[in-house]
PDB file of C-alpha atoms in Angstrom:
ATOM      1  CA  UNK A   1     -68.358  39.791  95.300  1.00  0.00           C
ATOM      2  CA  UNK A   2     -71.523  39.127  97.302  1.00  0.00           C
ATOM      3  CA  UNK A   3     -73.198  35.730  97.709  1.00  0.00           C
ATOM      4  CA  UNK A   4     -75.928  36.482  95.153  1.00  0.00           C
ATOM      5  CA  UNK A   5     -73.376  37.204  92.456  1.00  0.00           C
ATOM      6  CA  UNK A   6     -71.544  33.962  93.151  1.00  0.00           C
ATOM      7  CA  UNK A   7     -74.806  32.024  92.952  1.00  0.00           C
ATOM      8  CA  UNK A   8     -75.457  33.176  89.415  1.00  0.00           C
ATOM      9  CA  UNK A   9     -71.865  32.898  88.222  1.00  0.00           C
ATOM     10  CA  UNK A  10     -71.568  29.210  89.146  1.00  0.00           C
ATOM     11  CA  UNK A  11     -73.908  27.873  86.390  1.00  0.00           C
ATOM     12  CA  UNK A  12     -72.321  30.217  83.837  1.00  0.00           C
ATOM     13  CA  UNK A  13     -68.791  29.151  84.783  1.00  0.00           C
ATOM     14  CA  UNK A  14     -69.766  25.492  84.592  1.00  0.00           C
ATOM     15  CA  UNK A  15     -71.166  26.013  81.087  1.00  0.00           C
ATOM     16  CA  UNK A  16     -68.004  27.773  79.933  1.00  0.00           C
ATOM     17  CA  UNK A  17     -65.756  24.976  81.242  1.00  0.00           C
ATOM     18  CA  UNK A  18     -67.851  22.341  79.487  1.00  0.00           C
ATOM     19  CA  UNK A  19     -67.658  24.260  76.223  1.00  0.00           C
ATOM     20  CA  UNK A  20     -63.862  24.649  76.455  1.00  0.00           C
ATOM     21  CA  UNK A  21     -63.304  20.955  77.220  1.00  0.00           C
ATOM     22  CA  UNK A  22     -65.631  19.653  74.519  1.00  0.00           C
ATOM     23  CA  UNK A  23     -64.527  22.004  71.772  1.00  0.00           C
ATOM     24  CA  UNK A  24     -66.831  24.008  69.493  1.00  0.00           C
ATOM     25  CA  UNK A  25     -70.411  22.824  69.963  1.00  0.00           C
ATOM     26  CA  UNK A  26     -73.895  24.163  69.576  1.00  0.00           C
ATOM     27  CA  UNK A  27     -75.463  26.485  72.137  1.00  0.00           C
ATOM     28  CA  UNK A  28     -74.994  24.974  75.624  1.00  0.00           C
ATOM     29  CA  UNK A  29     -78.064  23.714  77.438  1.00  0.00           C
ATOM     30  CA  UNK A  30     -79.500  26.247  79.876  1.00  0.00           C
ATOM     31  CA  UNK A  31     -79.028  25.602  83.592  1.00  0.00           C
ATOM     32  CA  UNK A  32     -81.796  23.526  85.182  1.00  0.00           C
ATOM     33  CA  UNK A  33     -84.762  25.409  86.516  1.00  0.00           C
ATOM     34  CA  UNK A  34     -86.076  22.501  88.622  1.00  0.00           C
ATOM     35  CA  UNK A  35     -83.794  21.972  91.616  1.00  0.00           C
ATOM     36  CA  UNK A  36     -83.747  19.347  94.377  1.00  0.00           C
ATOM     37  CA  UNK A  37     -82.273  20.344  97.732  1.00  0.00           C
ATOM     38  CA  UNK A  38     -81.777  18.269 100.877  1.00  0.00           C
ATOM     39  CA  UNK A  39     -82.978  20.083 103.961  1.00  0.00           C
ATOM     40  CA  UNK A  40     -80.251  20.236 106.612  1.00  0.00           C
ATOM     41  CA  UNK A  41     -81.020  19.376 110.199  1.00  0.00           C
ATOM     42  CA  UNK A  42     -82.563  22.296 112.032  1.00  0.00           C
ATOM     43  CA  UNK A  43     -79.586  22.451 114.361  1.00  0.00           C
ATOM     44  CA  UNK A  44     -77.200  22.719 111.388  1.00  0.00           C
ATOM     45  CA  UNK A  45     -78.887  25.729 109.766  1.00  0.00           C
ATOM     46  CA  UNK A  46     -76.614  28.765 109.511  1.00  0.00           C
ATOM     47  CA  UNK A  47     -78.364  30.986 106.914  1.00  0.00           C
ATOM     48  CA  UNK A  48     -81.626  31.009 104.933  1.00  0.00           C
ATOM     49  CA  UNK A  49     -81.922  28.879 101.819  1.00  0.00           C
ATOM     50  CA  UNK A  50     -81.545  31.125  98.747  1.00  0.00           C
ATOM     51  CA  UNK A  51     -84.057  30.744  95.870  1.00  0.00           C
ATOM     52  CA  UNK A  52     -83.633  32.916  92.730  1.00  0.00           C
ATOM     53  CA  UNK A  53     -86.916  34.268  91.293  1.00  0.00           C
ATOM     54  CA  UNK A  54     -87.986  36.766  88.633  1.00  0.00           C
ATOM     55  CA  UNK A  55     -91.139  38.884  88.289  1.00  0.00           C
ATOM     56  CA  UNK A  56     -93.988  37.303  86.422  1.00  0.00           C
ATOM     57  CA  UNK A  57     -92.814  33.714  87.051  1.00  0.00           C
ATOM     58  CA  UNK A  58     -94.265  31.527  89.780  1.00  0.00           C
ATOM     59  CA  UNK A  59     -91.964  29.274  91.761  1.00  0.00           C
ATOM     60  CA  UNK A  60     -93.365  26.028  93.171  1.00  0.00           C
ATOM     61  CA  UNK A  61     -91.827  24.876  96.446  1.00  0.00           C
ATOM     62  CA  UNK A  62     -92.408  21.276  97.576  1.00  0.00           C
ATOM     63  CA  UNK A  63     -91.642  20.323 101.190  1.00  0.00           C
ATOM     64  CA  UNK A  64     -91.305  16.794 102.632  1.00  0.00           C
ATOM     65  CA  UNK A  65     -93.907  17.623 105.307  1.00  0.00           C
ATOM     66  CA  UNK A  66     -97.172  19.580 105.365  1.00  0.00           C
ATOM     67  CA  UNK A  67     -97.140  23.325 105.949  1.00  0.00           C
ATOM     68  CA  UNK A  68     -98.356  24.392 109.390  1.00  0.00           C
ATOM     69  CA  UNK A  69     -97.918  28.170 109.063  1.00  0.00           C
ATOM     70  CA  UNK A  70     -95.857  30.879 107.353  1.00  0.00           C
ATOM     71  CA  UNK A  71     -94.654  34.396 108.129  1.00  0.00           C
ATOM     72  CA  UNK A  72     -92.681  37.050 106.293  1.00  0.00           C
ATOM     73  CA  UNK A  73     -92.801  40.753 105.543  1.00  0.00           C
ATOM     74  CA  UNK A  74     -93.631  41.621 101.938  1.00  0.00           C
ATOM     75  CA  UNK A  75     -95.706  38.479 101.248  1.00  0.00           C
ATOM     76  CA  UNK A  76     -99.423  38.744 100.549  1.00  0.00           C
ATOM     77  CA  UNK A  77    -102.016  36.091  99.803  1.00  0.00           C
ATOM     78  CA  UNK A  78    -104.289  38.687  98.120  1.00  0.00           C
ATOM     79  CA  UNK A  79    -102.505  41.530  96.263  1.00  0.00           C
ATOM     80  CA  UNK A  80    -105.816  43.361  95.662  1.00  0.00           C
ATOM     81  CA  UNK A  81    -106.341  43.824  99.413  1.00  0.00           C
ATOM     82  CA  UNK A  82    -102.793  43.855 100.770  1.00  0.00           C
ATOM     83  CA  UNK A  83     -99.714  45.195  99.045  1.00  0.00           C
ATOM     84  CA  UNK A  84     -96.583  43.074  98.879  1.00  0.00           C
ATOM     85  CA  UNK A  85     -93.504  42.213  96.850  1.00  0.00           C
ATOM     86  CA  UNK A  86     -94.519  38.530  96.572  1.00  0.00           C
ATOM     87  CA  UNK A  87     -97.841  36.771  96.170  1.00  0.00           C
ATOM     88  CA  UNK A  88     -97.962  33.553  98.161  1.00  0.00           C
ATOM     89  CA  UNK A  89    -100.389  30.659  97.877  1.00  0.00           C
ATOM     90  CA  UNK A  90    -100.110  28.285 100.839  1.00  0.00           C
ATOM     91  CA  UNK A  91    -102.752  26.021 102.379  1.00  0.00           C
ATOM     92  CA  UNK A  92    -102.351  24.577 105.829  1.00  0.00           C
ATOM     93  CA  UNK A  93    -101.779  20.808 105.615  1.00  0.00           C
ATOM     94  CA  UNK A  94    -100.462  20.910 102.041  1.00  0.00           C
ATOM     95  CA  UNK A  95     -96.736  20.333 101.331  1.00  0.00           C
ATOM     96  CA  UNK A  96     -96.769  22.751  98.340  1.00  0.00           C
ATOM     97  CA  UNK A  97     -96.308  26.525  98.349  1.00  0.00           C
ATOM     98  CA  UNK A  98     -96.430  28.845  95.323  1.00  0.00           C
ATOM     99  CA  UNK A  99     -94.570  32.174  95.383  1.00  0.00           C
ATOM    100  CA  UNK A 100     -94.701  34.833  92.629  1.00  0.00           C
ATOM    101  CA  UNK A 101     -92.635  38.072  92.738  1.00  0.00           C
ATOM    102  CA  UNK A 102     -94.664  41.110  91.604  1.00  0.00           C
ATOM    103  CA  UNK A 103     -92.049  43.810  92.184  1.00  0.00           C
ATOM    104  CA  UNK A 104     -88.772  44.331  90.362  1.00  0.00           C
ATOM    105  CA  UNK A 105     -85.676  43.306  92.310  1.00  0.00           C
ATOM    106  CA  UNK A 106     -87.914  41.795  94.996  1.00  0.00           C
ATOM    107  CA  UNK A 107     -85.850  40.425  97.873  1.00  0.00           C
ATOM    108  CA  UNK A 108     -87.538  39.023 100.982  1.00  0.00           C
ATOM    109  CA  UNK A 109     -87.200  36.206 103.554  1.00  0.00           C
ATOM    110  CA  UNK A 110     -90.088  33.804 104.155  1.00  0.00           C
ATOM    111  CA  UNK A 111     -90.321  31.608 107.236  1.00  0.00           C
ATOM    112  CA  UNK A 112     -92.271  28.392 106.649  1.00  0.00           C
ATOM    113  CA  UNK A 113     -93.365  26.240 109.606  1.00  0.00           C
ATOM    114  CA  UNK A 114     -93.577  22.543 108.798  1.00  0.00           C
ATOM    115  CA  UNK A 115     -95.147  19.697 110.767  1.00  0.00           C
ATOM    116  CA  UNK A 116     -92.897  16.603 110.444  1.00  0.00           C
ATOM    117  CA  UNK A 117     -94.986  14.642 112.965  1.00  0.00           C
ATOM    118  CA  UNK A 118     -97.981  15.095 115.196  1.00  0.00           C
ATOM    119  CA  UNK A 119     -97.166  17.724 117.799  1.00  0.00           C
ATOM    120  CA  UNK A 120     -93.728  18.522 116.305  1.00  0.00           C
ATOM    121  CA  UNK A 121     -92.831  21.501 114.106  1.00  0.00           C
ATOM    122  CA  UNK A 122     -89.745  23.013 112.539  1.00  0.00           C
ATOM    123  CA  UNK A 123     -89.133  26.272 110.728  1.00  0.00           C
ATOM    124  CA  UNK A 124     -87.408  26.689 107.357  1.00  0.00           C
ATOM    125  CA  UNK A 125     -86.182  30.187 106.393  1.00  0.00           C
ATOM    126  CA  UNK A 126     -86.172  30.823 102.616  1.00  0.00           C
ATOM    127  CA  UNK A 127     -84.555  33.891 101.075  1.00  0.00           C
ATOM    128  CA  UNK A 128     -86.014  34.902  97.694  1.00  0.00           C
ATOM    129  CA  UNK A 129     -83.475  36.834  95.665  1.00  0.00           C
ATOM    130  CA  UNK A 130     -83.797  38.446  92.189  1.00  0.00           C
ATOM    131  CA  UNK A 131     -82.323  36.353  89.403  1.00  0.00           C
ATOM    132  CA  UNK A 132     -80.983  37.421  85.997  1.00  0.00           C
ATOM    133  CA  UNK A 133     -83.188  36.680  83.030  1.00  0.00           C
ATOM    134  CA  UNK A 134     -83.472  32.953  82.359  1.00  0.00           C
ATOM    135  CA  UNK A 135     -81.797  31.828  85.623  1.00  0.00           C
ATOM    136  CA  UNK A 136     -84.804  31.791  87.927  1.00  0.00           C
ATOM    137  CA  UNK A 137     -85.884  28.508  89.497  1.00  0.00           C
ATOM    138  CA  UNK A 138     -89.353  27.328  88.486  1.00  0.00           C
ATOM    139  CA  UNK A 139     -89.624  24.505  91.009  1.00  0.00           C
ATOM    140  CA  UNK A 140     -87.730  23.564  94.151  1.00  0.00           C
ATOM    141  CA  UNK A 141     -88.140  20.162  95.812  1.00  0.00           C
ATOM    142  CA  UNK A 142     -86.891  19.947  99.378  1.00  0.00           C
ATOM    143  CA  UNK A 143     -86.056  16.444 100.651  1.00  0.00           C
ATOM    144  CA  UNK A 144     -85.688  15.430 104.276  1.00  0.00           C
ATOM    145  CA  UNK A 145     -82.136  14.806 105.430  1.00  0.00           C
ATOM    146  CA  UNK A 146     -81.295  11.119 105.297  1.00  0.00           C
ATOM    147  CA  UNK A 147     -80.957   9.593 108.768  1.00  0.00           C
ATOM    148  CA  UNK A 148     -77.366   9.468 109.843  1.00  0.00           C
ATOM    149  CA  UNK A 149     -75.996   6.009 110.369  1.00  0.00           C
ATOM    150  CA  UNK A 150     -74.684   5.552 113.872  1.00  0.00           C
ATOM    151  CA  UNK A 151     -70.964   5.087 113.976  1.00  0.00           C
ATOM    152  CA  UNK A 152     -70.217   1.511 114.900  1.00  0.00           C
ATOM    153  CA  UNK A 153     -67.242   0.802 117.100  1.00  0.00           C
ATOM    154  CA  UNK A 154     -64.341  -0.881 115.383  1.00  0.00           C
ATOM    155  CA  UNK A 155     -64.281  -4.552 116.289  1.00  0.00           C
ATOM    156  CA  UNK A 156     -61.316  -6.835 115.728  1.00  0.00           C
ATOM    157  CA  UNK A 157     -60.767 -10.414 116.793  1.00  0.00           C
ATOM    158  CA  UNK A 158     -57.816 -10.644 119.147  1.00  0.00           C
ATOM    159  CA  UNK A 159     -55.670 -13.725 119.418  1.00  0.00           C
ATOM    160  CA  UNK A 160     -55.496 -13.266 123.192  1.00  0.00           C
ATOM    161  CA  UNK A 161     -58.435 -13.476 125.578  1.00  0.00           C
ATOM    162  CA  UNK A 162     -59.631 -10.230 127.193  1.00  0.00           C
ATOM    163  CA  UNK A 163     -57.876  -9.128 130.329  1.00  0.00           C
ATOM    164  CA  UNK A 164     -59.638 -10.489 133.352  1.00  0.00           C
ATOM    165  CA  UNK A 165     -61.376  -8.121 135.734  1.00  0.00           C
ATOM    166  CA  UNK A 166     -60.815 -10.456 138.658  1.00  0.00           C
ATOM    167  CA  UNK A 167     -58.394  -9.615 141.423  1.00  0.00           C
ATOM    168  CA  UNK A 168     -54.972 -11.096 140.922  1.00  0.00           C
ATOM    169  CA  UNK A 169     -54.360 -14.358 142.804  1.00  0.00           C
ATOM    170  CA  UNK A 170     -51.707 -14.214 145.491  1.00  0.00           C
ATOM    171  CA  UNK A 171     -49.959 -16.697 147.763  1.00  0.00           C
ATOM    172  CA  UNK A 172     -52.373 -15.693 150.518  1.00  0.00           C
ATOM    173  CA  UNK A 173     -55.455 -16.373 148.346  1.00  0.00           C
ATOM    174  CA  UNK A 174     -54.071 -19.757 147.224  1.00  0.00           C
ATOM    175  CA  UNK A 175     -53.284 -20.785 150.791  1.00  0.00           C
ATOM    176  CA  UNK A 176     -56.795 -19.734 151.790  1.00  0.00           C
ATOM    177  CA  UNK A 177     -58.250 -21.924 149.028  1.00  0.00           C
ATOM    178  CA  UNK A 178     -56.120 -24.882 150.225  1.00  0.00           C
ATOM    179  CA  UNK A 179     -57.525 -24.419 153.730  1.00  0.00           C
ATOM    180  CA  UNK A 180     -61.050 -24.362 152.314  1.00  0.00           C
ATOM    181  CA  UNK A 181     -60.403 -27.621 150.456  1.00  0.00           C
ATOM    182  CA  UNK A 182     -59.108 -29.263 153.619  1.00  0.00           C
ATOM    183  CA  UNK A 183     -62.116 -27.993 155.567  1.00  0.00           C
ATOM    184  CA  UNK A 184     -64.522 -29.466 153.007  1.00  0.00           C
ATOM    185  CA  UNK A 185     -62.684 -32.795 153.013  1.00  0.00           C
ATOM    186  CA  UNK A 186     -63.137 -33.126 156.781  1.00  0.00           C
ATOM    187  CA  UNK A 187     -66.860 -32.358 156.493  1.00  0.00           C
ATOM    188  CA  UNK A 188     -69.649 -34.520 155.162  1.00  0.00           C
ATOM    189  CA  UNK A 189     -70.903 -34.116 151.589  1.00  0.00           C
ATOM    190  CA  UNK A 190     -73.783 -31.963 152.828  1.00  0.00           C
ATOM    191  CA  UNK A 191     -71.413 -30.007 155.045  1.00  0.00           C
ATOM    192  CA  UNK A 192     -69.111 -29.261 152.124  1.00  0.00           C
ATOM    193  CA  UNK A 193     -72.056 -27.895 150.136  1.00  0.00           C
ATOM    194  CA  UNK A 194     -73.085 -25.772 153.122  1.00  0.00           C
ATOM    195  CA  UNK A 195     -69.581 -24.298 153.325  1.00  0.00           C
ATOM    196  CA  UNK A 196     -69.723 -23.320 149.643  1.00  0.00           C
ATOM    197  CA  UNK A 197     -73.256 -21.931 150.001  1.00  0.00           C
ATOM    198  CA  UNK A 198     -72.175 -19.738 152.920  1.00  0.00           C
ATOM    199  CA  UNK A 199     -69.636 -17.982 150.672  1.00  0.00           C
ATOM    200  CA  UNK A 200     -71.197 -16.465 147.509  1.00  0.00           C
ATOM    201  CA  UNK A 201     -67.781 -16.382 145.798  1.00  0.00           C
ATOM    202  CA  UNK A 202     -67.375 -20.192 145.955  1.00  0.00           C
ATOM    203  CA  UNK A 203     -68.816 -22.763 143.524  1.00  0.00           C
ATOM    204  CA  UNK A 204     -68.627 -26.428 144.543  1.00  0.00           C
ATOM    205  CA  UNK A 205     -68.942 -29.672 142.540  1.00  0.00           C
ATOM    206  CA  UNK A 206     -68.555 -33.206 143.863  1.00  0.00           C
ATOM    207  CA  UNK A 207     -67.457 -36.100 141.615  1.00  0.00           C
ATOM    208  CA  UNK A 208     -68.402 -39.785 141.739  1.00  0.00           C
ATOM    209  CA  UNK A 209     -66.064 -40.918 138.988  1.00  0.00           C
ATOM    210  CA  UNK A 210     -63.782 -43.899 138.777  1.00  0.00           C
ATOM    211  CA  UNK A 211     -60.147 -44.087 139.738  1.00  0.00           C
ATOM    212  CA  UNK A 212     -57.642 -43.604 136.929  1.00  0.00           C
ATOM    213  CA  UNK A 213     -54.953 -46.273 136.978  1.00  0.00           C
ATOM    214  CA  UNK A 214     -51.285 -45.414 136.439  1.00  0.00           C
ATOM    215  CA  UNK A 215     -49.999 -48.942 137.056  1.00  0.00           C
ATOM    216  CA  UNK A 216     -48.484 -48.670 140.509  1.00  0.00           C
ATOM    217  CA  UNK A 217     -51.061 -46.159 141.759  1.00  0.00           C
ATOM    218  CA  UNK A 218     -54.504 -44.746 141.024  1.00  0.00           C
ATOM    219  CA  UNK A 219     -55.961 -41.215 141.278  1.00  0.00           C
ATOM    220  CA  UNK A 220     -59.585 -40.341 142.068  1.00  0.00           C
ATOM    221  CA  UNK A 221     -60.864 -36.763 141.645  1.00  0.00           C
ATOM    222  CA  UNK A 222     -63.163 -36.100 144.617  1.00  0.00           C
ATOM    223  CA  UNK A 223     -64.409 -32.500 144.306  1.00  0.00           C
ATOM    224  CA  UNK A 224     -63.583 -29.086 142.852  1.00  0.00           C
ATOM    225  CA  UNK A 225     -64.074 -25.550 144.162  1.00  0.00           C
ATOM    226  CA  UNK A 226     -63.949 -22.320 142.130  1.00  0.00           C
ATOM    227  CA  UNK A 227     -63.063 -18.991 143.751  1.00  0.00           C
ATOM    228  CA  UNK A 228     -64.914 -16.474 141.559  1.00  0.00           C
ATOM    229  CA  UNK A 229     -63.009 -13.500 143.002  1.00  0.00           C
ATOM    230  CA  UNK A 230     -59.674 -14.659 141.555  1.00  0.00           C
ATOM    231  CA  UNK A 231     -60.737 -17.341 139.059  1.00  0.00           C
ATOM    232  CA  UNK A 232     -58.562 -19.901 140.892  1.00  0.00           C
ATOM    233  CA  UNK A 233     -59.697 -23.529 140.849  1.00  0.00           C
ATOM    234  CA  UNK A 234     -59.100 -25.887 143.746  1.00  0.00           C
ATOM    235  CA  UNK A 235     -59.130 -29.696 143.334  1.00  0.00           C
ATOM    236  CA  UNK A 236     -59.115 -32.502 145.861  1.00  0.00           C
ATOM    237  CA  UNK A 237     -57.902 -35.957 144.747  1.00  0.00           C
ATOM    238  CA  UNK A 238     -57.099 -39.298 146.399  1.00  0.00           C
ATOM    239  CA  UNK A 239     -53.908 -41.177 145.448  1.00  0.00           C
ATOM    240  CA  UNK A 240     -53.724 -44.909 146.323  1.00  0.00           C
ATOM    241  CA  UNK A 241     -50.591 -47.086 146.303  1.00  0.00           C
ATOM    242  CA  UNK A 242     -51.183 -50.572 144.856  1.00  0.00           C
ATOM    243  CA  UNK A 243     -47.657 -51.896 145.365  1.00  0.00           C
ATOM    244  CA  UNK A 244     -45.631 -53.283 148.246  1.00  0.00           C
ATOM    245  CA  UNK A 245     -43.091 -50.514 147.918  1.00  0.00           C
ATOM    246  CA  UNK A 246     -43.010 -46.908 149.040  1.00  0.00           C
ATOM    247  CA  UNK A 247     -43.785 -44.647 146.086  1.00  0.00           C
ATOM    248  CA  UNK A 248     -41.988 -41.316 145.587  1.00  0.00           C
ATOM    249  CA  UNK A 249     -43.714 -38.659 143.451  1.00  0.00           C
ATOM    250  CA  UNK A 250     -42.282 -35.657 141.597  1.00  0.00           C
ATOM    251  CA  UNK A 251     -43.841 -32.594 143.328  1.00  0.00           C
ATOM    252  CA  UNK A 252     -43.469 -30.429 140.192  1.00  0.00           C
ATOM    253  CA  UNK A 253     -45.226 -32.858 137.833  1.00  0.00           C
ATOM    254  CA  UNK A 254     -48.869 -32.375 138.820  1.00  0.00           C
ATOM    255  CA  UNK A 255     -51.030 -31.775 135.745  1.00  0.00           C
ATOM    256  CA  UNK A 256     -54.761 -31.226 135.190  1.00  0.00           C
ATOM    257  CA  UNK A 257     -56.336 -32.008 131.825  1.00  0.00           C
ATOM    258  CA  UNK A 258     -59.670 -30.467 130.825  1.00  0.00           C
ATOM    259  CA  UNK A 259     -60.799 -31.370 127.333  1.00  0.00           C
ATOM    260  CA  UNK A 260     -57.848 -31.002 124.971  1.00  0.00           C
ATOM    261  CA  UNK A 261     -55.951 -28.577 127.217  1.00  0.00           C
ATOM    262  CA  UNK A 262     -53.269 -29.309 129.787  1.00  0.00           C
ATOM    263  CA  UNK A 263     -52.715 -27.110 132.854  1.00  0.00           C
ATOM    264  CA  UNK A 264     -49.589 -27.541 135.002  1.00  0.00           C
ATOM    265  CA  UNK A 265     -50.221 -27.199 138.730  1.00  0.00           C
ATOM    266  CA  UNK A 266     -47.855 -24.872 140.571  1.00  0.00           C
ATOM    267  CA  UNK A 267     -49.479 -25.078 144.017  1.00  0.00           C
ATOM    268  CA  UNK A 268     -49.921 -28.567 145.498  1.00  0.00           C
ATOM    269  CA  UNK A 269     -50.291 -29.852 149.038  1.00  0.00           C
ATOM    270  CA  UNK A 270     -49.220 -33.510 149.037  1.00  0.00           C
ATOM    271  CA  UNK A 271     -46.726 -35.581 151.032  1.00  0.00           C
ATOM    272  CA  UNK A 272     -45.045 -36.823 147.809  1.00  0.00           C
ATOM    273  CA  UNK A 273     -44.477 -40.208 149.500  1.00  0.00           C
ATOM    274  CA  UNK A 274     -46.994 -43.013 149.783  1.00  0.00           C
ATOM    275  CA  UNK A 275     -46.494 -46.190 151.784  1.00  0.00           C
ATOM    276  CA  UNK A 276     -47.459 -49.619 150.485  1.00  0.00           C
ATOM    277  CA  UNK A 277     -51.249 -49.975 150.269  1.00  0.00           C
ATOM    278  CA  UNK A 278     -51.798 -46.463 151.677  1.00  0.00           C
ATOM    279  CA  UNK A 279     -54.063 -43.714 150.332  1.00  0.00           C
ATOM    280  CA  UNK A 280     -53.098 -40.056 150.412  1.00  0.00           C
ATOM    281  CA  UNK A 281     -54.977 -36.839 149.676  1.00  0.00           C
ATOM    282  CA  UNK A 282     -53.694 -34.207 147.265  1.00  0.00           C
ATOM    283  CA  UNK A 283     -54.932 -30.606 147.337  1.00  0.00           C
ATOM    284  CA  UNK A 284     -54.233 -28.724 144.122  1.00  0.00           C
ATOM    285  CA  UNK A 285     -54.759 -25.067 143.172  1.00  0.00           C
ATOM    286  CA  UNK A 286     -54.784 -23.853 139.553  1.00  0.00           C
ATOM    287  CA  UNK A 287     -54.525 -20.059 139.625  1.00  0.00           C
ATOM    288  CA  UNK A 288     -53.387 -19.309 136.067  1.00  0.00           C
ATOM    289  CA  UNK A 289     -52.983 -21.089 132.754  1.00  0.00           C
ATOM    290  CA  UNK A 290     -49.634 -21.795 131.056  1.00  0.00           C
ATOM    291  CA  UNK A 291     -49.726 -18.386 129.339  1.00  0.00           C
ATOM    292  CA  UNK A 292     -50.273 -16.524 132.589  1.00  0.00           C
ATOM    293  CA  UNK A 293     -53.906 -15.764 131.779  1.00  0.00           C
ATOM    294  CA  UNK A 294     -56.956 -16.920 133.737  1.00  0.00           C
ATOM    295  CA  UNK A 295     -57.753 -20.585 133.063  1.00  0.00           C
ATOM    296  CA  UNK A 296     -61.509 -19.877 132.933  1.00  0.00           C
ATOM    297  CA  UNK A 297     -62.441 -23.377 134.087  1.00  0.00           C
ATOM    298  CA  UNK A 298     -65.658 -24.325 135.856  1.00  0.00           C
ATOM    299  CA  UNK A 299     -65.799 -26.728 138.798  1.00  0.00           C
ATOM    300  CA  UNK A 300     -68.130 -28.994 136.842  1.00  0.00           C
ATOM    301  CA  UNK A 301     -65.631 -29.686 134.032  1.00  0.00           C
ATOM    302  CA  UNK A 302     -64.385 -33.207 133.421  1.00  0.00           C
ATOM    303  CA  UNK A 303     -60.930 -33.151 134.993  1.00  0.00           C
ATOM    304  CA  UNK A 304     -58.131 -35.696 134.632  1.00  0.00           C
ATOM    305  CA  UNK A 305     -55.385 -35.370 137.230  1.00  0.00           C
ATOM    306  CA  UNK A 306     -51.988 -36.982 136.805  1.00  0.00           C
ATOM    307  CA  UNK A 307     -48.567 -36.962 138.474  1.00  0.00           C
ATOM    308  CA  UNK A 308     -45.203 -38.460 137.584  1.00  0.00           C
ATOM    309  CA  UNK A 309     -43.832 -41.292 139.726  1.00  0.00           C
ATOM    310  CA  UNK A 310     -40.250 -40.400 140.569  1.00  0.00           C
ATOM    311  CA  UNK A 311     -39.279 -43.774 142.021  1.00  0.00           C
ATOM    312  CA  UNK A 312     -39.980 -46.395 144.679  1.00  0.00           C
ATOM    313  CA  UNK A 313     -38.085 -47.903 147.601  1.00  0.00           C
ATOM    314  CA  UNK A 314     -38.378 -51.034 149.702  1.00  0.00           C
ATOM    315  CA  UNK A 315     -40.024 -50.097 152.983  1.00  0.00           C
ATOM    316  CA  UNK A 316     -38.123 -52.929 154.768  1.00  0.00           C
ATOM    317  CA  UNK A 317     -34.563 -52.897 153.427  1.00  0.00           C
ATOM    318  CA  UNK A 318     -33.194 -55.174 156.256  1.00  0.00           C
ATOM    319  CA  UNK A 319     -34.356 -58.777 156.408  1.00  0.00           C
ATOM    320  CA  UNK A 320     -33.734 -61.331 159.195  1.00  0.00           C
ATOM    321  CA  UNK A 321     -31.247 -63.970 158.076  1.00  0.00           C
ATOM    322  CA  UNK A 322     -30.127 -67.035 160.056  1.00  0.00           C
ATOM    323  CA  UNK A 323     -26.363 -67.006 160.845  1.00  0.00           C
ATOM    324  CA  UNK A 324     -24.362 -70.032 161.895  1.00  0.00           C
ATOM    325  CA  UNK A 325     -23.454 -69.927 165.538  1.00  0.00           C
ATOM    326  CA  UNK A 326     -25.994 -67.228 166.370  1.00  0.00           C
ATOM    327  CA  UNK A 327     -29.134 -69.328 166.295  1.00  0.00           C
ATOM    328  CA  UNK A 328     -31.141 -70.341 169.353  1.00  0.00           C
ATOM    329  CA  UNK A 329     -29.841 -73.267 171.462  1.00  0.00           C
TER     330      UNK A 329
END
């Protein structure tokens, strides 16, 4: 069966199904003669839009945009001067077109040029086909295709931070950061800033805070340096012994606190022994957090450095004692 036959059988089949499902009823309502159709995008058109008509009945066609022009064989605006199968009434700038078939079994294709916006046009092909009695369309309203919503990417909140795009830290990069810390310590405050300014990947912050007391010793955070290529943070701190004994520190107990988070330090340059009244310098490098991810700390954060005291010893274990018979004569 051709496409025209299917077009006319659809309303009839729908009416028969409704009658069977509802039981015996009065004469079914005729199919609608006023139809609304959404115009597809011009790039999605595959065939002309079919409109059933019958001789002696005028079909009104409403477009969403004004008519710019029209063309089609067998259409005439004046049947007394020009012969044709259809009489067309179309005015440039108006969105309405009236088409009336004047020949039996008239079947033609009309191309209507619309002007959606200034300077832009699009063509709409319409195929007028003969309809059985009572099934012709009296009015067709074309609507513009609704704008397609852009597909939004699926977004989900991950429990883990995004993978860093920095280069992975290595023993060589951590040793290089320790050397930079030592170089800055041996320079003046202005010299340390100049060293950081000479390397765009370094960010430097100096601290003027107070020493944190741990009873037998105190720790003062002096400055911090961030290596933006690896995300590693370097810290310089002073440790001062306030006892008369030699203090022994646990080298694996260095910890940095920033806010409510604690970061163990795996790379530390410190003697781990401090004589009575002496002050030592500790160089610390934090390359990764406890979970193996980048710590994402800034050199200007408020850091609290701590270390565990492993023990202490008497720096002078042998004392001079007077012995009988060995004294001076």
